[in-house]
């Protein structure tokens, strides 16, 4: 214990629970050692902890956890686990787990999220997708993705797929990037809108 109103100054690394500290402050112990900081005004406690096989950082009390960049809030996790990026009120409209705000009133079209495939040798049908899953067994339910139409890396298509009765993810709709044509049940639409329901069923082209 260090007492006194003037505090204390240490030169070199400080170890708590270790005689060989390798950083300015090094805390070591068995049984999940942690560092806690409490503001007694509203009894809020922040915590950094190493717990067996994981490390944890956040709030120990029922308060939001905020991440700063350049001393400005960029992300907030509420006490109930909702995440806000660019907003201090995550879940402001409903019970969504993630709320993202971006841009200003003058920014126009703002890219909020980017998915990128960093493959260096793109070939036809290479792409990037977003998968939707349901259930505690993480079953695939649907997928939206873009993929290269050929080896040129300049033409791309978008496809929409959903789980079928055989439990396979099957493409149901495609937008051809080069023409803008849309195919429903057709992977090579030759008209602005082409619908195919399979052999012996209704189909048609529009436009």
Short mmCIF file of C-alpha atoms in Angstrom, two decimals:
data_model
loop_
_atom_site.label_atom_id
_atom_site.label_comp_id
_atom_site.label_asym_id
_atom_site.label_seq_id
_atom_site.Cartn_x
_atom_site.Cartn_y
_atom_site.Cartn_z
CA UNK A 1 0.00 0.00 0.00
CA UNK A 2 1.22 3.49 -0.87
CA UNK A 3 -0.23 6.30 1.20
CA UNK A 4 0.09 10.05 1.12
CA UNK A 5 -1.50 12.89 -0.81
CA UNK A 6 1.48 13.47 -3.10
CA UNK A 7 1.37 10.01 -4.75
CA UNK A 8 4.46 8.09 -5.76
CA UNK A 9 6.96 8.07 -8.62
CA UNK A 10 8.68 4.93 -9.92
CA UNK A 11 11.65 4.74 -12.25
CA UNK A 12 11.71 1.67 -14.51
CA UNK A 13 9.19 -1.15 -14.84
CA UNK A 14 6.80 -1.93 -12.01
CA UNK A 15 5.77 -5.49 -11.25
CA UNK A 16 2.79 -6.64 -9.20
CA UNK A 17 2.97 -10.35 -8.57
CA UNK A 18 6.20 -10.63 -10.55
CA UNK A 19 9.84 -9.72 -9.85
CA UNK A 20 10.69 -9.51 -13.57
CA UNK A 21 8.29 -6.96 -15.06
CA UNK A 22 8.83 -6.47 -18.80
CA UNK A 23 6.69 -3.35 -19.28
CA UNK A 24 5.95 -0.13 -17.39
CA UNK A 25 3.26 -1.99 -15.42
CA UNK A 26 3.15 -5.77 -15.33
CA UNK A 27 0.52 -7.63 -13.27
CA UNK A 28 0.88 -11.39 -12.90
CA UNK A 29 -1.01 -13.95 -10.83
CA UNK A 30 -2.90 -17.21 -11.06
CA UNK A 31 -6.70 -17.04 -10.96
CA UNK A 32 -7.59 -14.34 -13.51
CA UNK A 33 -5.62 -11.22 -12.50
CA UNK A 34 -7.18 -7.91 -13.48
CA UNK A 35 -6.74 -4.15 -13.35
CA UNK A 36 -9.82 -2.13 -12.42
CA UNK A 37 -10.46 1.61 -12.53
CA UNK A 38 -13.52 2.96 -10.70
CA UNK A 39 -15.12 6.38 -10.91
CA UNK A 40 -16.95 6.63 -7.60
CA UNK A 41 -19.26 9.40 -8.86
CA UNK A 42 -21.58 6.86 -10.50
CA UNK A 43 -19.74 3.74 -9.38
CA UNK A 44 -18.63 2.72 -12.87
CA UNK A 45 -15.72 0.30 -13.14
CA UNK A 46 -13.59 -0.46 -16.17
CA UNK A 47 -11.59 -3.68 -16.24
CA UNK A 48 -8.72 -5.31 -18.08
CA UNK A 49 -8.31 -8.98 -17.22
CA UNK A 50 -6.48 -12.12 -18.32
CA UNK A 51 -8.70 -15.09 -17.60
CA UNK A 52 -7.23 -18.54 -18.26
CA UNK A 53 -7.22 -18.77 -22.08
CA UNK A 54 -8.67 -15.32 -22.97
CA UNK A 55 -8.03 -11.65 -22.26
CA UNK A 56 -10.90 -9.27 -21.52
CA UNK A 57 -11.35 -5.51 -21.64
CA UNK A 58 -14.52 -3.57 -20.92
CA UNK A 59 -16.78 -2.48 -18.09
CA UNK A 60 -17.24 -4.48 -14.90
CA UNK A 61 -20.45 -2.63 -14.05
CA UNK A 62 -23.64 -2.17 -16.09
CA UNK A 63 -22.37 0.77 -18.13
CA UNK A 64 -21.42 1.35 -21.79
CA UNK A 65 -17.92 0.61 -23.06
CA UNK A 66 -16.51 3.26 -25.42
CA UNK A 67 -13.58 3.02 -27.87
CA UNK A 68 -11.81 6.25 -28.80
CA UNK A 69 -9.62 7.35 -31.70
CA UNK A 70 -7.82 10.69 -31.44
CA UNK A 71 -9.73 11.18 -28.17
CA UNK A 72 -13.05 10.96 -30.06
CA UNK A 73 -15.65 8.27 -29.61
CA UNK A 74 -15.88 5.95 -32.63
CA UNK A 75 -17.61 2.90 -31.16
CA UNK A 76 -19.83 2.17 -28.17
CA UNK A 77 -21.06 -1.10 -26.69
CA UNK A 78 -24.09 -0.68 -24.46
CA UNK A 79 -24.51 -2.44 -21.15
CA UNK A 80 -26.86 -4.89 -22.89
CA UNK A 81 -24.32 -5.72 -25.63
CA UNK A 82 -25.63 -3.61 -28.53
CA UNK A 83 -22.89 -2.07 -30.69
CA UNK A 84 -22.92 1.40 -32.19
CA UNK A 85 -20.38 2.75 -34.70
CA UNK A 86 -20.63 6.48 -35.34
CA UNK A 87 -23.47 6.73 -32.82
CA UNK A 88 -23.65 6.89 -29.05
CA UNK A 89 -27.13 5.31 -29.04
CA UNK A 90 -26.80 1.73 -30.37
CA UNK A 91 -30.14 0.03 -30.90
CA UNK A 92 -31.85 3.40 -31.14
CA UNK A 93 -34.61 2.27 -33.52
CA UNK A 94 -35.30 -1.28 -32.38
CA UNK A 95 -33.45 -4.23 -30.89
CA UNK A 96 -30.74 -4.36 -33.58
CA UNK A 97 -27.38 -5.60 -32.32
CA UNK A 98 -25.36 -3.30 -34.61
CA UNK A 99 -26.13 0.32 -35.50
CA UNK A 100 -23.83 2.22 -37.90
CA UNK A 101 -23.96 5.94 -38.67
CA UNK A 102 -21.71 7.40 -41.36
CA UNK A 103 -21.29 10.61 -43.30
CA UNK A 104 -22.78 14.05 -42.88
CA UNK A 105 -25.68 15.90 -44.48
CA UNK A 106 -23.49 16.79 -47.46
CA UNK A 107 -21.73 13.48 -48.13
CA UNK A 108 -24.29 11.93 -50.52
CA UNK A 109 -23.80 8.21 -51.12
CA UNK A 110 -21.66 6.88 -48.25
CA UNK A 111 -20.03 3.44 -48.18
CA UNK A 112 -20.79 2.02 -44.72
CA UNK A 113 -19.40 -1.49 -45.09
CA UNK A 114 -16.95 -3.04 -47.57
CA UNK A 115 -16.34 -6.75 -48.15
CA UNK A 116 -13.20 -7.53 -50.15
CA UNK A 117 -11.62 -10.69 -51.54
CA UNK A 118 -7.84 -10.11 -51.54
CA UNK A 119 -7.06 -12.96 -53.94
CA UNK A 120 -4.28 -11.84 -56.30
CA UNK A 121 -5.11 -14.18 -59.22
CA UNK A 122 -8.83 -13.65 -59.79
CA UNK A 123 -10.50 -16.06 -62.21
CA UNK A 124 -14.05 -16.50 -63.47
CA UNK A 125 -16.54 -17.15 -60.64
CA UNK A 126 -14.19 -15.86 -57.95
CA UNK A 127 -15.99 -13.41 -55.71
CA UNK A 128 -17.07 -12.32 -52.27
CA UNK A 129 -20.34 -13.07 -50.47
CA UNK A 130 -22.32 -12.41 -47.34
CA UNK A 131 -23.94 -15.47 -45.75
CA UNK A 132 -27.06 -15.47 -43.58
CA UNK A 133 -27.48 -18.22 -41.01
CA UNK A 134 -30.22 -19.37 -38.66
CA UNK A 135 -30.43 -21.67 -35.67
CA UNK A 136 -28.00 -22.75 -32.99
CA UNK A 137 -26.53 -25.25 -35.45
CA UNK A 138 -25.50 -22.31 -37.68
CA UNK A 139 -27.28 -23.62 -40.75
CA UNK A 140 -26.80 -21.62 -43.96
CA UNK A 141 -30.07 -19.89 -44.91
CA UNK A 142 -29.18 -17.52 -47.73
CA UNK A 143 -26.35 -15.70 -49.48
CA UNK A 144 -25.81 -12.52 -51.48
CA UNK A 145 -22.59 -12.14 -53.43
CA UNK A 146 -20.75 -10.73 -56.40
CA UNK A 147 -18.43 -12.75 -58.62
CA UNK A 148 -16.21 -12.29 -61.64
CA UNK A 149 -18.00 -13.04 -64.91
CA UNK A 150 -14.75 -13.91 -66.71
CA UNK A 151 -10.97 -13.76 -66.36
CA UNK A 152 -10.77 -10.07 -67.27
CA UNK A 153 -11.45 -8.92 -63.67
CA UNK A 154 -13.55 -6.11 -65.16
CA UNK A 155 -17.00 -7.71 -65.42
CA UNK A 156 -18.96 -8.81 -62.37
CA UNK A 157 -22.37 -10.27 -61.65
CA UNK A 158 -24.45 -10.35 -58.48
CA UNK A 159 -26.36 -13.40 -57.34
CA UNK A 160 -28.96 -14.05 -54.69
CA UNK A 161 -29.18 -17.55 -53.25
CA UNK A 162 -31.40 -19.24 -50.67
CA UNK A 163 -31.60 -22.63 -48.96
CA UNK A 164 -33.79 -25.09 -50.86
CA UNK A 165 -35.70 -28.23 -49.82
CA UNK A 166 -32.52 -30.30 -50.29
CA UNK A 167 -30.74 -28.04 -47.78
CA UNK A 168 -28.47 -26.66 -50.50
CA UNK A 169 -27.81 -22.96 -51.11
CA UNK A 170 -29.24 -22.45 -54.60
CA UNK A 171 -29.05 -19.35 -56.78
CA UNK A 172 -32.52 -17.88 -57.40
CA UNK A 173 -31.76 -14.50 -58.99
CA UNK A 174 -28.84 -12.95 -60.88
CA UNK A 175 -28.00 -9.43 -62.03
CA UNK A 176 -25.55 -9.31 -64.95
CA UNK A 177 -23.16 -6.42 -64.46
CA UNK A 178 -22.30 -5.86 -68.13
CA UNK A 179 -25.91 -5.47 -69.30
CA UNK A 180 -27.96 -4.89 -66.17
CA UNK A 181 -30.20 -7.79 -67.14
CA UNK A 182 -31.98 -9.59 -64.29
CA UNK A 183 -32.62 -13.30 -64.33
CA UNK A 184 -35.00 -15.07 -61.97
CA UNK A 185 -34.42 -18.80 -62.27
CA UNK A 186 -32.10 -17.95 -65.18
CA UNK A 187 -28.33 -17.49 -64.88
CA UNK A 188 -27.89 -15.99 -68.37
CA UNK A 189 -30.73 -13.50 -68.90
CA UNK A 190 -30.80 -11.96 -72.38
CA UNK A 191 -33.52 -9.39 -71.62
CA UNK A 192 -33.83 -6.68 -68.97
CA UNK A 193 -35.97 -9.14 -66.98
CA UNK A 194 -36.09 -12.84 -67.69
CA UNK A 195 -38.12 -15.28 -65.62
CA UNK A 196 -37.84 -19.05 -65.90
CA UNK A 197 -39.73 -21.54 -63.76
CA UNK A 198 -38.14 -24.65 -65.26
CA UNK A 199 -39.24 -27.21 -67.83
CA UNK A 200 -42.97 -27.38 -68.40
CA UNK A 201 -43.73 -24.27 -66.37
CA UNK A 202 -44.38 -20.65 -67.22
CA UNK A 203 -41.54 -18.39 -68.24
CA UNK A 204 -41.07 -15.11 -70.03
CA UNK A 205 -38.81 -12.22 -70.96
CA UNK A 206 -39.60 -8.56 -70.45
CA UNK A 207 -38.05 -5.55 -72.12
#
